[in-house]
CSV table of C-alpha atoms in Angstrom, one decimal:
chain,number,residue,atom,x,y,z
A,1,UNK,CA,-29.7,6.8,65.2
A,2,UNK,CA,-30.1,9.0,62.2
A,3,UNK,CA,-31.3,6.9,59.5
A,4,UNK,CA,-32.8,6.8,56.2
A,5,UNK,CA,-36.8,7.9,56.4
A,6,UNK,CA,-39.3,5.9,54.7
A,7,UNK,CA,-43.0,6.9,54.4
A,8,UNK,CA,-45.2,4.8,52.2
A,9,UNK,CA,-48.1,6.4,50.6
A,10,UNK,CA,-50.8,4.5,48.3
A,11,UNK,CA,-51.7,6.9,45.6
A,12,UNK,CA,-54.8,6.6,43.1
A,13,UNK,CA,-57.7,4.2,42.6
A,14,UNK,CA,-54.8,1.4,41.6
A,15,UNK,CA,-53.6,2.3,45.4
A,16,UNK,CA,-50.0,2.5,44.3
A,17,UNK,CA,-47.1,2.6,46.7
A,18,UNK,CA,-45.5,6.1,46.2
A,19,UNK,CA,-42.5,6.5,48.5
A,20,UNK,CA,-41.2,9.1,49.9
A,21,UNK,CA,-37.5,8.8,51.1
A,22,UNK,CA,-35.5,11.4,52.9
A,23,UNK,CA,-32.1,11.9,54.9
A,24,UNK,CA,-33.2,13.1,58.2
A,25,UNK,CA,-29.9,15.1,59.0
A,26,UNK,CA,-30.1,16.9,55.2
A,27,UNK,CA,-34.1,17.1,54.6
A,28,UNK,CA,-33.3,15.8,51.1
A,29,UNK,CA,-35.7,13.9,50.0
A,30,UNK,CA,-36.9,11.8,46.8
A,31,UNK,CA,-40.2,10.5,45.9
A,32,UNK,CA,-40.7,7.3,43.7
A,33,UNK,CA,-43.5,6.6,41.3
A,34,UNK,CA,-45.6,9.8,41.6
A,35,UNK,CA,-49.1,8.2,40.2
A,36,UNK,CA,-51.2,10.8,41.2
A,37,UNK,CA,-52.9,12.7,44.4
A,38,UNK,CA,-50.3,15.2,44.0
A,39,UNK,CA,-51.6,17.5,46.5
A,40,UNK,CA,-51.7,15.0,49.1
A,41,UNK,CA,-48.3,14.4,48.2
A,42,UNK,CA,-46.7,18.0,48.4
A,43,UNK,CA,-48.7,18.6,51.8
A,44,UNK,CA,-46.7,15.6,52.8
A,45,UNK,CA,-43.4,17.0,51.5
A,46,UNK,CA,-44.3,20.6,53.2
A,47,UNK,CA,-45.4,19.0,56.9
A,48,UNK,CA,-42.0,17.4,57.0
A,49,UNK,CA,-40.0,20.8,55.5
A,50,UNK,CA,-38.2,18.6,53.3
A,51,UNK,CA,-36.6,19.4,50.0
A,52,UNK,CA,-37.3,17.2,46.8
A,53,UNK,CA,-34.4,16.8,44.7
A,54,UNK,CA,-35.9,14.1,42.3
A,55,UNK,CA,-38.7,12.1,41.2
A,56,UNK,CA,-37.4,8.5,40.5
A,57,UNK,CA,-39.8,6.0,38.2
A,58,UNK,CA,-39.5,2.4,38.2
A,59,UNK,CA,-41.7,2.0,35.1
A,60,UNK,CA,-44.3,3.9,33.0
A,61,UNK,CA,-47.5,2.5,33.8
A,62,UNK,CA,-50.1,5.2,34.9
A,63,UNK,CA,-50.6,4.7,38.5
A,64,UNK,CA,-47.3,5.1,38.7
A,65,UNK,CA,-46.4,8.0,36.5
A,66,UNK,CA,-49.6,9.9,35.8
A,67,UNK,CA,-49.0,12.8,38.4
A,68,UNK,CA,-45.7,13.5,37.3
A,69,UNK,CA,-46.6,16.6,35.3
A,70,UNK,CA,-49.0,17.9,37.9
A,71,UNK,CA,-46.0,17.4,40.6
A,72,UNK,CA,-43.1,18.8,38.3
A,73,UNK,CA,-45.8,21.8,37.8
A,74,UNK,CA,-45.9,22.7,41.1
A,75,UNK,CA,-42.6,21.5,42.3
A,76,UNK,CA,-40.0,21.7,39.4
A,77,UNK,CA,-37.4,18.9,40.0
A,78,UNK,CA,-35.7,16.6,37.7
A,79,UNK,CA,-37.6,13.2,37.1
A,80,UNK,CA,-35.2,10.2,36.6
A,81,UNK,CA,-36.2,6.9,35.2
A,82,UNK,CA,-37.4,4.2,34.0
A,83,UNK,CA,-35.4,2.8,31.4
A,84,UNK,CA,-35.4,3.9,27.9
A,85,UNK,CA,-37.2,0.9,26.8
A,86,UNK,CA,-40.5,2.2,28.6
A,87,UNK,CA,-40.8,5.5,26.5
A,88,UNK,CA,-43.8,4.2,24.7
A,89,UNK,CA,-45.9,4.3,28.2
A,90,UNK,CA,-45.1,7.6,29.0
A,91,UNK,CA,-45.5,9.0,25.5
A,92,UNK,CA,-49.3,6.8,25.9
A,93,UNK,CA,-50.1,8.6,29.3
A,94,UNK,CA,-52.9,11.0,27.5
A,95,UNK,CA,-54.6,8.3,26.2
A,96,UNK,CA,-54.2,5.7,29.2
A,97,UNK,CA,-55.0,8.1,31.7
A,98,UNK,CA,-58.1,9.4,30.1
A,99,UNK,CA,-59.2,5.3,29.3
A,100,UNK,CA,-58.9,4.6,32.9
A,101,UNK,CA,-60.5,7.8,34.4
A,102,UNK,CA,-57.8,9.0,35.8
A,103,UNK,CA,-56.8,13.1,35.7
A,104,UNK,CA,-55.8,13.5,32.3
A,105,UNK,CA,-51.5,13.6,32.2
A,106,UNK,CA,-49.8,14.8,29.4
A,107,UNK,CA,-46.5,12.8,27.9
A,108,UNK,CA,-44.1,12.7,30.6
A,109,UNK,CA,-40.8,13.0,29.4
A,110,UNK,CA,-37.8,12.2,31.8
A,111,UNK,CA,-34.7,14.6,32.4
A,112,UNK,CA,-32.7,11.2,32.0
A,113,UNK,CA,-33.6,7.4,31.4
A,114,UNK,CA,-31.8,4.8,33.7
A,115,UNK,CA,-29.4,1.8,32.7
A,116,UNK,CA,-28.4,-1.2,34.9
A,117,UNK,CA,-25.8,-0.3,37.6
A,118,UNK,CA,-26.3,3.3,38.1
A,119,UNK,CA,-26.1,4.9,41.3
A,120,UNK,CA,-28.7,7.5,42.8
A,121,UNK,CA,-28.8,9.4,46.1
A,122,UNK,CA,-30.5,10.4,48.6
A,123,UNK,CA,-28.9,12.9,51.2
A,124,UNK,CA,-26.1,10.4,52.4
A,125,UNK,CA,-27.8,7.4,51.2
A,126,UNK,CA,-27.1,5.4,47.5
A,127,UNK,CA,-29.6,3.3,45.6
A,128,UNK,CA,-28.4,1.1,42.6
A,129,UNK,CA,-30.4,0.6,39.9
A,130,UNK,CA,-31.1,-2.7,38.7
A,131,UNK,CA,-33.2,-3.1,35.4
A,132,UNK,CA,-35.9,-6.1,35.7
A,133,UNK,CA,-37.7,-5.8,32.5
A,134,UNK,CA,-41.0,-8.6,32.2
A,135,UNK,CA,-43.5,-6.4,33.6
A,136,UNK,CA,-42.6,-3.9,31.1
A,137,UNK,CA,-39.7,-3.6,29.1
A,138,UNK,CA,-38.1,-0.8,30.8
A,139,UNK,CA,-38.9,-1.6,34.3
A,140,UNK,CA,-35.9,-0.5,36.9
A,141,UNK,CA,-35.8,-0.9,40.8
A,142,UNK,CA,-33.7,0.8,43.2
A,143,UNK,CA,-31.8,-1.0,45.9
A,144,UNK,CA,-30.1,0.7,48.8
A,145,UNK,CA,-27.6,-1.8,50.3
A,146,UNK,CA,-26.4,-0.1,53.4
A,147,UNK,CA,-30.3,0.0,54.6
A,148,UNK,CA,-31.1,-3.3,53.0
A,149,UNK,CA,-34.1,-1.6,51.1
A,150,UNK,CA,-35.4,-2.7,47.7
A,151,UNK,CA,-38.2,-0.1,46.0
A,152,UNK,CA,-39.5,-2.9,43.5
A,153,UNK,CA,-42.0,-1.3,41.4
A,154,UNK,CA,-44.4,-4.0,39.9
A,155,UNK,CA,-41.7,-6.7,39.8
A,156,UNK,CA,-42.0,-8.4,43.0
A,157,UNK,CA,-45.0,-8.5,45.4
A,158,UNK,CA,-46.0,-10.4,48.4
A,159,UNK,CA,-46.0,-13.9,47.5
A,160,UNK,CA,-46.6,-13.0,43.8
A,161,UNK,CA,-45.0,-11.5,41.0
A,162,UNK,CA,-45.6,-8.8,38.5
A,163,UNK,CA,-48.2,-9.0,35.5
A,164,UNK,CA,-47.2,-9.9,32.2
A,165,UNK,CA,-50.2,-9.7,30.2
A,166,UNK,CA,-49.2,-6.1,29.2
A,167,UNK,CA,-48.0,-5.1,25.9
A,168,UNK,CA,-44.2,-6.1,25.7
A,169,UNK,CA,-44.5,-8.0,29.0
A,170,UNK,CA,-42.6,-11.0,29.2
A,171,UNK,CA,-42.8,-13.8,32.0
A,172,UNK,CA,-39.8,-15.7,31.3
A,173,UNK,CA,-37.7,-12.6,31.4
A,174,UNK,CA,-39.6,-11.6,34.4
A,175,UNK,CA,-38.6,-14.8,36.5
A,176,UNK,CA,-35.0,-14.8,35.2
A,177,UNK,CA,-34.3,-11.4,36.3
A,178,UNK,CA,-36.0,-11.8,39.9
A,179,UNK,CA,-33.6,-14.9,40.0
A,180,UNK,CA,-30.7,-13.3,38.8
A,181,UNK,CA,-30.9,-9.7,40.2
A,182,UNK,CA,-33.7,-9.8,43.6
A,183,UNK,CA,-32.9,-13.1,44.9
A,184,UNK,CA,-29.4,-12.8,45.4
A,185,UNK,CA,-29.9,-9.7,47.7
A,186,UNK,CA,-29.1,-10.2,51.1
A,187,UNK,CA,-32.1,-12.2,52.7
A,188,UNK,CA,-33.3,-9.5,54.8
A,189,UNK,CA,-33.7,-6.8,52.5
A,190,UNK,CA,-37.2,-5.1,53.1
A,191,UNK,CA,-38.9,-5.0,49.7
A,192,UNK,CA,-41.6,-2.3,49.1
A,193,UNK,CA,-43.6,-3.3,46.3
A,194,UNK,CA,-45.5,-1.2,44.1
A,195,UNK,CA,-48.8,-2.2,45.5
A,196,UNK,CA,-49.7,-3.7,48.6
A,197,UNK,CA,-47.7,-5.0,51.8
A,198,UNK,CA,-43.9,-5.2,52.3
A,199,UNK,CA,-42.1,-8.2,52.4
A,200,UNK,CA,-38.9,-9.4,52.3
A,201,UNK,CA,-36.4,-11.3,49.9
A,202,UNK,CA,-35.7,-14.4,52.4
A,203,UNK,CA,-39.7,-14.6,52.5
A,204,UNK,CA,-40.4,-14.6,48.6
A,205,UNK,CA,-37.5,-17.1,48.5
A,206,UNK,CA,-39.2,-19.2,51.0
A,207,UNK,CA,-42.9,-18.8,50.1
A,208,UNK,CA,-43.4,-17.3,46.8
A,209,UNK,CA,-44.9,-19.8,44.5
A,210,UNK,CA,-43.7,-18.2,41.2
A,211,UNK,CA,-40.0,-18.3,42.3
């Protein structure tokens, strides 16, 4: 059966889950959250003979966006997202990448910002954009209803939630948005968090102490 293909690759010293999504009929692909390890990512794309259409960003933190500039220099594709409220984080990448000993990234300027309710596509598959502020003010997630798949960035993790002690983080906002926008998704929805192991919406409803 033809289906949406998903490969999760942990990149950077922060082991951030960069996701390679592709349609195995058209070989069109997207990468989410290109935090670093760009040669490795390019190699994965080349080995699978995929055509990367876009990079999608959930938010502006260095482990999610620090490799974007290097990737786009080698493979010029549009950079989509996050929401404009995270512009301050993408502007700060030269400082934050240097501070954490990452390869220094220039400022990243997305091709376009994302808003709640927009739709992105990879091949035949549609992903709805949901704006979930709290970890960062401009954090977005990508939900594919047909495949029961959620690319959650640093919002929701296995039995925990994203940190809210960063600049412009908001714990109450994060909890409210998870409840109103994510826990209402199909229970069997697979959740790919920004770090660590996969989970499902039903598991988090039952076992997440924060929710």
